[in-house]
PDB file of C-alpha atoms in Angstrom:
ATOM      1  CA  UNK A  41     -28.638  12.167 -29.559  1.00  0.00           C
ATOM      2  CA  UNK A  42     -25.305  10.191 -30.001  1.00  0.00           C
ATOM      3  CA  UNK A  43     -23.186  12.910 -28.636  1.00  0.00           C
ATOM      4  CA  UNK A  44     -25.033  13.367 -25.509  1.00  0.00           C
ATOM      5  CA  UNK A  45     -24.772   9.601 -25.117  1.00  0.00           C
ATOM      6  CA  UNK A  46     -21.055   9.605 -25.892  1.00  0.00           C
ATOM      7  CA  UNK A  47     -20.835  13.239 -23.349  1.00  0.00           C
ATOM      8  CA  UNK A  48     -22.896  10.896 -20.568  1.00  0.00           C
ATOM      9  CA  UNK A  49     -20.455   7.815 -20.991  1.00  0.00           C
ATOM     10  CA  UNK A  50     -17.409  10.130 -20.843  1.00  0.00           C
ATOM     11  CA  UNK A  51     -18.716  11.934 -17.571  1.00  0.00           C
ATOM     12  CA  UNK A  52     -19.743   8.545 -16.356  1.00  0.00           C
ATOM     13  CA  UNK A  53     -15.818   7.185 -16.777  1.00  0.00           C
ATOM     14  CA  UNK A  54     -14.358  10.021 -15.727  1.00  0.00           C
ATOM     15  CA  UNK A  55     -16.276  10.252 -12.140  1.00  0.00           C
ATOM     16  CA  UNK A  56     -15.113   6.453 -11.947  1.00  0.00           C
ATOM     17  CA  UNK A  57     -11.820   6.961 -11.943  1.00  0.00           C
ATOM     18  CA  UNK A  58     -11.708  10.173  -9.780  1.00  0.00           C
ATOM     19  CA  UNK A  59     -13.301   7.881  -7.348  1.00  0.00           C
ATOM     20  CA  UNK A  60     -10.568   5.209  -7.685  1.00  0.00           C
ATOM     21  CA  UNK A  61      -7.593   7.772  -7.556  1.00  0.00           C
ATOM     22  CA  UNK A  62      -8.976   9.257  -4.539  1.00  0.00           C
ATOM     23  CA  UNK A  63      -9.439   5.419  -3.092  1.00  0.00           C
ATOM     24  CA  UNK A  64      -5.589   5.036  -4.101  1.00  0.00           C
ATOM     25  CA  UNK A  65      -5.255   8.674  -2.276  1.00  0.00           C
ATOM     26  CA  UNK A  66      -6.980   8.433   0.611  1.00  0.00           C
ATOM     27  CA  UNK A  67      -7.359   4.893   1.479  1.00  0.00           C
ATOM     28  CA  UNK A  68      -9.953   3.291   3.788  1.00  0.00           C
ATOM     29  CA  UNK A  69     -10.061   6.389   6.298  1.00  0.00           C
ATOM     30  CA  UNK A  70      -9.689   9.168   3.902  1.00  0.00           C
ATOM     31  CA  UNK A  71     -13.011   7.442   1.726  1.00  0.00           C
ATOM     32  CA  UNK A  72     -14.887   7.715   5.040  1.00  0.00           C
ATOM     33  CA  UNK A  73     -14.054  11.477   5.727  1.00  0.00           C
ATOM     34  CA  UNK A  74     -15.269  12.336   1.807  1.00  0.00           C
ATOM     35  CA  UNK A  75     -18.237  10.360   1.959  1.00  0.00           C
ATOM     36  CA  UNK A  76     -18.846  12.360   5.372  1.00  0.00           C
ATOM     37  CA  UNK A  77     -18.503  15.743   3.612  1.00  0.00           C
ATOM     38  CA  UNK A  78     -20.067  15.079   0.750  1.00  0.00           C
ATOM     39  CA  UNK A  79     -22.935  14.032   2.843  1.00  0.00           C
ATOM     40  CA  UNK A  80     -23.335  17.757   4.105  1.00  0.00           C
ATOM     41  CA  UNK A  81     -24.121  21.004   1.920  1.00  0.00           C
ATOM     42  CA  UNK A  82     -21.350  23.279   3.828  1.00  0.00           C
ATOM     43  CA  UNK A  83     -17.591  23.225   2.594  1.00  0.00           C
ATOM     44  CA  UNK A  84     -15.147  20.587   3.454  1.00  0.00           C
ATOM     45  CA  UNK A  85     -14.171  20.181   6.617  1.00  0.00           C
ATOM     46  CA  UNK A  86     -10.629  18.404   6.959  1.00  0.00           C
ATOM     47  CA  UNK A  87     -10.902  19.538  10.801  1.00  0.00           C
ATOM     48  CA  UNK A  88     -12.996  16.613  12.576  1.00  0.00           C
ATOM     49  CA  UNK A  89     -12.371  14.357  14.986  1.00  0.00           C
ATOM     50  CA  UNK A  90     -10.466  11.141  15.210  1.00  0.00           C
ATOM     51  CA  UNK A  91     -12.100   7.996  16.239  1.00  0.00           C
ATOM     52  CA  UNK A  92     -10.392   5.543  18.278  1.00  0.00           C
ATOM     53  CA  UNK A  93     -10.014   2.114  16.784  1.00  0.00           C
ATOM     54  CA  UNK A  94      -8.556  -1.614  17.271  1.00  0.00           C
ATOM     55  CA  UNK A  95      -6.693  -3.115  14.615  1.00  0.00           C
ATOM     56  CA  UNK A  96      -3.854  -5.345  13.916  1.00  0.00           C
ATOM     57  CA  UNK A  97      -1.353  -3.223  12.023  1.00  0.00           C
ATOM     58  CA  UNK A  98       1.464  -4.359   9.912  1.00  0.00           C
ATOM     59  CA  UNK A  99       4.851  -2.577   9.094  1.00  0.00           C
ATOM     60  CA  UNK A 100       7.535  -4.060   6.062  1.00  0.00           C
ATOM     61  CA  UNK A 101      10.006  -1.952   4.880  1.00  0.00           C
ATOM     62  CA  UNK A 102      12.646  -2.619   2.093  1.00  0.00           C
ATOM     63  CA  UNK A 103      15.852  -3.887   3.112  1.00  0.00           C
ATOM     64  CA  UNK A 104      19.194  -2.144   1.913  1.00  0.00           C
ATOM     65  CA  UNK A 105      16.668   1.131   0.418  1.00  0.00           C
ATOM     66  CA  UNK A 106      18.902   3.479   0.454  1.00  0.00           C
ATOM     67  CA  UNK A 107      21.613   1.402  -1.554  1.00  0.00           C
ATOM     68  CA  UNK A 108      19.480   0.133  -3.844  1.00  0.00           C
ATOM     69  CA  UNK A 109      17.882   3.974  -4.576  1.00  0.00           C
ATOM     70  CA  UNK A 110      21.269   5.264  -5.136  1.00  0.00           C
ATOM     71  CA  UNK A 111      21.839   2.532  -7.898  1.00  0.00           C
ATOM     72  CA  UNK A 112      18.532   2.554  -9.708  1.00  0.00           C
ATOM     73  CA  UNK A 113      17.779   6.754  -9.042  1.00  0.00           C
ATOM     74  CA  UNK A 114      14.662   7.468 -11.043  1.00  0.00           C
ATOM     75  CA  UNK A 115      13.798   4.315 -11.597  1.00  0.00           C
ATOM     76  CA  UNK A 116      13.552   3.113  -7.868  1.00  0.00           C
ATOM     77  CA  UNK A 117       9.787   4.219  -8.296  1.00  0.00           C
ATOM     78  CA  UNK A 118       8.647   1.201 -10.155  1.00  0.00           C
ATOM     79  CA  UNK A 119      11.221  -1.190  -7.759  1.00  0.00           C
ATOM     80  CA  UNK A 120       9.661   0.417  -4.899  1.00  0.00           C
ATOM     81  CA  UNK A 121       5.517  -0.206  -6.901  1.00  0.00           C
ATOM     82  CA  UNK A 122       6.423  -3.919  -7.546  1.00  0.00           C
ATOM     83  CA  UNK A 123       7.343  -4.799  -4.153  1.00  0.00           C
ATOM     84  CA  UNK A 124       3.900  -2.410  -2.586  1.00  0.00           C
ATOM     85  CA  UNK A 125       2.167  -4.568  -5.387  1.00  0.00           C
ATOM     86  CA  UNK A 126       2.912  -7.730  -3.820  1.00  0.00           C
ATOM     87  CA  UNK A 127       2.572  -6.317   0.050  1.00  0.00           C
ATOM     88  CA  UNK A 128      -0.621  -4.897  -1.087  1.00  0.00           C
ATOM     89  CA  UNK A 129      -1.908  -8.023  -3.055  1.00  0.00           C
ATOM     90  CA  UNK A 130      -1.628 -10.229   0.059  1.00  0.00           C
ATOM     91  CA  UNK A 131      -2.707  -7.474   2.494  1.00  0.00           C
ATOM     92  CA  UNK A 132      -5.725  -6.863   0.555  1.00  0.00           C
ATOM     93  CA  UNK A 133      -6.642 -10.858   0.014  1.00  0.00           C
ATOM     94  CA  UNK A 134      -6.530 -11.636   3.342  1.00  0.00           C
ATOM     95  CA  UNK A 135      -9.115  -8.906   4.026  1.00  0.00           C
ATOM     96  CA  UNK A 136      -6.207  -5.751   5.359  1.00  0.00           C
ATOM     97  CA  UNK A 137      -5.543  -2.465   3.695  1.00  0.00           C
ATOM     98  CA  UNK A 138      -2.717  -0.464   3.116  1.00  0.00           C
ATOM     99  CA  UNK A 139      -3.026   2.279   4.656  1.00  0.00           C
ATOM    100  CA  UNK A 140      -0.084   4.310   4.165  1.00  0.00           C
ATOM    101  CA  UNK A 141       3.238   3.999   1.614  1.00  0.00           C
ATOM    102  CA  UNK A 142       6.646   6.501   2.798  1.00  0.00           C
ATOM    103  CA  UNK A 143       9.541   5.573   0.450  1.00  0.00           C
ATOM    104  CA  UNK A 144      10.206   2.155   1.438  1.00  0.00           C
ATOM    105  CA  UNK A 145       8.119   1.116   4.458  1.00  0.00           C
ATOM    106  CA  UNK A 146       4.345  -0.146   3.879  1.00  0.00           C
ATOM    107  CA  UNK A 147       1.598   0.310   6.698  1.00  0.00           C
ATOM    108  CA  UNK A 148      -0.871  -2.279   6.418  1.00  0.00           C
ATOM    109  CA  UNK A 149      -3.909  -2.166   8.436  1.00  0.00           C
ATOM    110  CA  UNK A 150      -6.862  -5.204   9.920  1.00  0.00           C
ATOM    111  CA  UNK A 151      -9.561  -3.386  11.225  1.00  0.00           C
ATOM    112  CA  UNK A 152     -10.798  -4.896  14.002  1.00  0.00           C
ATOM    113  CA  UNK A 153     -14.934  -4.048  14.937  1.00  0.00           C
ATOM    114  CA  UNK A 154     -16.026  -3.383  18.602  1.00  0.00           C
ATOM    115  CA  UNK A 155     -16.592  -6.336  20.375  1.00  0.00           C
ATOM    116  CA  UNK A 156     -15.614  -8.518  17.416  1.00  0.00           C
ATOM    117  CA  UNK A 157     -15.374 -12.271  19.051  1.00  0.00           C
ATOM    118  CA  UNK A 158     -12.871 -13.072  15.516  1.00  0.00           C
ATOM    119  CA  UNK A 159      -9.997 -11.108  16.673  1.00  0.00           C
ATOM    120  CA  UNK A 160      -7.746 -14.067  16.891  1.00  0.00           C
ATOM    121  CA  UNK A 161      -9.336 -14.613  13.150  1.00  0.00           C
ATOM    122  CA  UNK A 162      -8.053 -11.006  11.898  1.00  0.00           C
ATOM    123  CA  UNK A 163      -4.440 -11.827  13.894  1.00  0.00           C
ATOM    124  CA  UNK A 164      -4.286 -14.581  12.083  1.00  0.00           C
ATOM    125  CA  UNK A 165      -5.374 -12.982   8.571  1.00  0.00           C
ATOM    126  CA  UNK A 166      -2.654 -10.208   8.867  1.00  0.00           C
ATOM    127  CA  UNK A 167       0.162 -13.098   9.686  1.00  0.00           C
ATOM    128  CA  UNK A 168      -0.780 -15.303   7.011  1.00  0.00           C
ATOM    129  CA  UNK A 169      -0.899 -11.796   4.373  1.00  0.00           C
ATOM    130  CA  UNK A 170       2.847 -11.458   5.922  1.00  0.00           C
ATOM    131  CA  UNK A 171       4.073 -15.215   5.375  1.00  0.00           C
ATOM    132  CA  UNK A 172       2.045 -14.558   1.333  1.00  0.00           C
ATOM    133  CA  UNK A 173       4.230 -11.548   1.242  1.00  0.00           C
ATOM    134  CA  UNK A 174       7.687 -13.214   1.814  1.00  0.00           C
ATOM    135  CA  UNK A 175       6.510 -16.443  -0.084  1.00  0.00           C
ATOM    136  CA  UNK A 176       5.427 -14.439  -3.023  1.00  0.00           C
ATOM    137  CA  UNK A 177       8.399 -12.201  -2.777  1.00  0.00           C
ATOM    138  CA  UNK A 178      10.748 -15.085  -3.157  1.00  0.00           C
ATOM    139  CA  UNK A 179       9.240 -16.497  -6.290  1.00  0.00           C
ATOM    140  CA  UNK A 180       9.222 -12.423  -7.672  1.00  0.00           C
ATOM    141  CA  UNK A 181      13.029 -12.353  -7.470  1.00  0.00           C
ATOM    142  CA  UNK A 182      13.598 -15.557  -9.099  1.00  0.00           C
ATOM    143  CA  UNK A 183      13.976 -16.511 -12.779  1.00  0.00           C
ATOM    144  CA  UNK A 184      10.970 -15.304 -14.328  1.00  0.00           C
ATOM    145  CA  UNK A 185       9.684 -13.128 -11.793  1.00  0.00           C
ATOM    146  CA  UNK A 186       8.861  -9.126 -12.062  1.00  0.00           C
ATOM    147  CA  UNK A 187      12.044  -8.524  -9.503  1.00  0.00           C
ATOM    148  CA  UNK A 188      14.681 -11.063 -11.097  1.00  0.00           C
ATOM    149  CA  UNK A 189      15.691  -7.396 -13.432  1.00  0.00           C
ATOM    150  CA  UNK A 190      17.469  -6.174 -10.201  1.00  0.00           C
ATOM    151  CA  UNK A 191      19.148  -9.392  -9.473  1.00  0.00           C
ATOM    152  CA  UNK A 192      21.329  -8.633 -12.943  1.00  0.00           C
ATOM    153  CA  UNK A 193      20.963  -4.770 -12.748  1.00  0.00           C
ATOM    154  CA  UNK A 194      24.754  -3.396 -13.665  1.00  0.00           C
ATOM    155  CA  UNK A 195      25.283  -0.878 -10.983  1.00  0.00           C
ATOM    156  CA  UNK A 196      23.303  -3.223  -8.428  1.00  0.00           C
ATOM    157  CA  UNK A 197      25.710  -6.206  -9.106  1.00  0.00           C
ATOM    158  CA  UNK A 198      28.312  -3.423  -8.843  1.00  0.00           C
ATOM    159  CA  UNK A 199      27.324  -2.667  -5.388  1.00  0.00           C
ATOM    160  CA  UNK A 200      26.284  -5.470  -3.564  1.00  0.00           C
ATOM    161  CA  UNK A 201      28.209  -8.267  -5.853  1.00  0.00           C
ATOM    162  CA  UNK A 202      27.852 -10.720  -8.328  1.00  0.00           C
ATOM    163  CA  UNK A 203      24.094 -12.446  -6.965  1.00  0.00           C
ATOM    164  CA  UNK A 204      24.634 -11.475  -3.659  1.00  0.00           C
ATOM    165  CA  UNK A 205      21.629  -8.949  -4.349  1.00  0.00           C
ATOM    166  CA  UNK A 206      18.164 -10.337  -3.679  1.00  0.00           C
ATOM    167  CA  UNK A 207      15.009  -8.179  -2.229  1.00  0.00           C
ATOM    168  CA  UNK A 208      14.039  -8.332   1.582  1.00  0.00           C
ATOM    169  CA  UNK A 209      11.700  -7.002   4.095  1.00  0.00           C
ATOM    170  CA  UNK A 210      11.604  -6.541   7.427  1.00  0.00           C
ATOM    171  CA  UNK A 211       7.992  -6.962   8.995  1.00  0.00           C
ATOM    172  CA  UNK A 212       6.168  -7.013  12.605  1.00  0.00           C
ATOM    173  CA  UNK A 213       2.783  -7.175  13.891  1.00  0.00           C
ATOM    174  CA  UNK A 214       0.967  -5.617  16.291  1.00  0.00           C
ATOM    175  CA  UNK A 215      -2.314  -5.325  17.907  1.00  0.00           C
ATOM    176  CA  UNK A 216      -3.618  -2.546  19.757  1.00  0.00           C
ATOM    177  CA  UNK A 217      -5.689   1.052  19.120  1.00  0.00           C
ATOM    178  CA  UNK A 218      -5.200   3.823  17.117  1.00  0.00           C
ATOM    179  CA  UNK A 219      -6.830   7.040  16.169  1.00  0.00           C
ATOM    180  CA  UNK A 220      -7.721   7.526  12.889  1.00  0.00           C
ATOM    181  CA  UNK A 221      -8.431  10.904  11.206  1.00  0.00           C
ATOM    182  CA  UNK A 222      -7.164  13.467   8.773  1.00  0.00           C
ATOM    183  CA  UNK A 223      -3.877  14.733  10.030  1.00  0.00           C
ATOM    184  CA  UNK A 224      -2.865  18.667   8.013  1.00  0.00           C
ATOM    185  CA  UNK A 225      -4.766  21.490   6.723  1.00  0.00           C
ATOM    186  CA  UNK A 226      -6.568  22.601   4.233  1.00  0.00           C
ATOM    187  CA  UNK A 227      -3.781  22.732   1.859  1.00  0.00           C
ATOM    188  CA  UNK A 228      -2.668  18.941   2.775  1.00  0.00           C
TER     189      UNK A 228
END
């Protein structure tokens, strides 16, 4: 029957992208914690244990934030998307994962595996995802690019000048360990 084929395919997409905005939700850890309870037949359990873990982890945030929110107000959301986009991009290319988004700042993650003899391999994937980052943030803000809008933005140019406005981050690295888990309650 046609609409049972058309009911399957509509199911089918709909699973698919439930799956890809709980990826976008939960990120690397979170998929492993739903694949664990959905691997059991009792509730979920958001309770469990962390596991330790080595990784290379990367911090940027978005210079002059706060400025640059009061002069765009709602529409600092897609500012603040573009600039994940191309954080995430590079992060993601060069084998990372962003692991966590709070208003400006970007934690990007290189999972390192236990007694992995390419850890100077992963180091030097998460620095070259950086110097992509800046590199491709530089050719976003000008002439053509998805962030030259802000450069001529009215109330920008108002606050920080006539082109004196261009987007920056500010980035480190570091290697070390971690545990990584759920962190809330059943409610978050």
């Amino acid at each position: 029957d046609v609409d049972d084929a058309d009911e399957t395919v509509l199911l089918q997409r709909t699973i698919i992208k439930i799956g890809q905005l709980l990826q976008i939700g939960f990120g690397e850890a979170g998929s492993e914690i739903i694949a664990k309870n959905m691997s059991n037949n009792s509730g979920i359990e958001p309770m469990c244990d962390g596991v330790k873990m080595e990784a290379v982890f990367g911090f940027c945030d978005i210079r002059n934030f706060t400025d640059t929110t009061e002069c765009l107000q709602e529409k600092v959301m897609v500012y603040v998307n573009k600039v994940g986009a191309i954080v995430h991009e590079a992060t993601h290319f060069w084998y990372g994962a962003a692991n966590k988004n709070i208003g400006d700042a970007f934690l990007l993650v290189w999972k390192i595996k236990a007694n992995d003899a390419s850890t100077h391999k992963i180091c030097d994937n998460a620095l070259v995802a950086f110097l992509k980052s800046i590199i491709d943030l530089k050719r976003e803000n000008g002439p053509g690019g998805c962030l030259h809008e802000y450069k001529d933005h009215p109330v920008i140019r108002k606050r920080f000048g006539e082109n004196n406005f261009e987007i920056r981050l500010g980035m480190g690295l570091h290697i070390g360990w971690a545990i990584e888990g759920t962190i809330g309650s059943r409610f978050k």
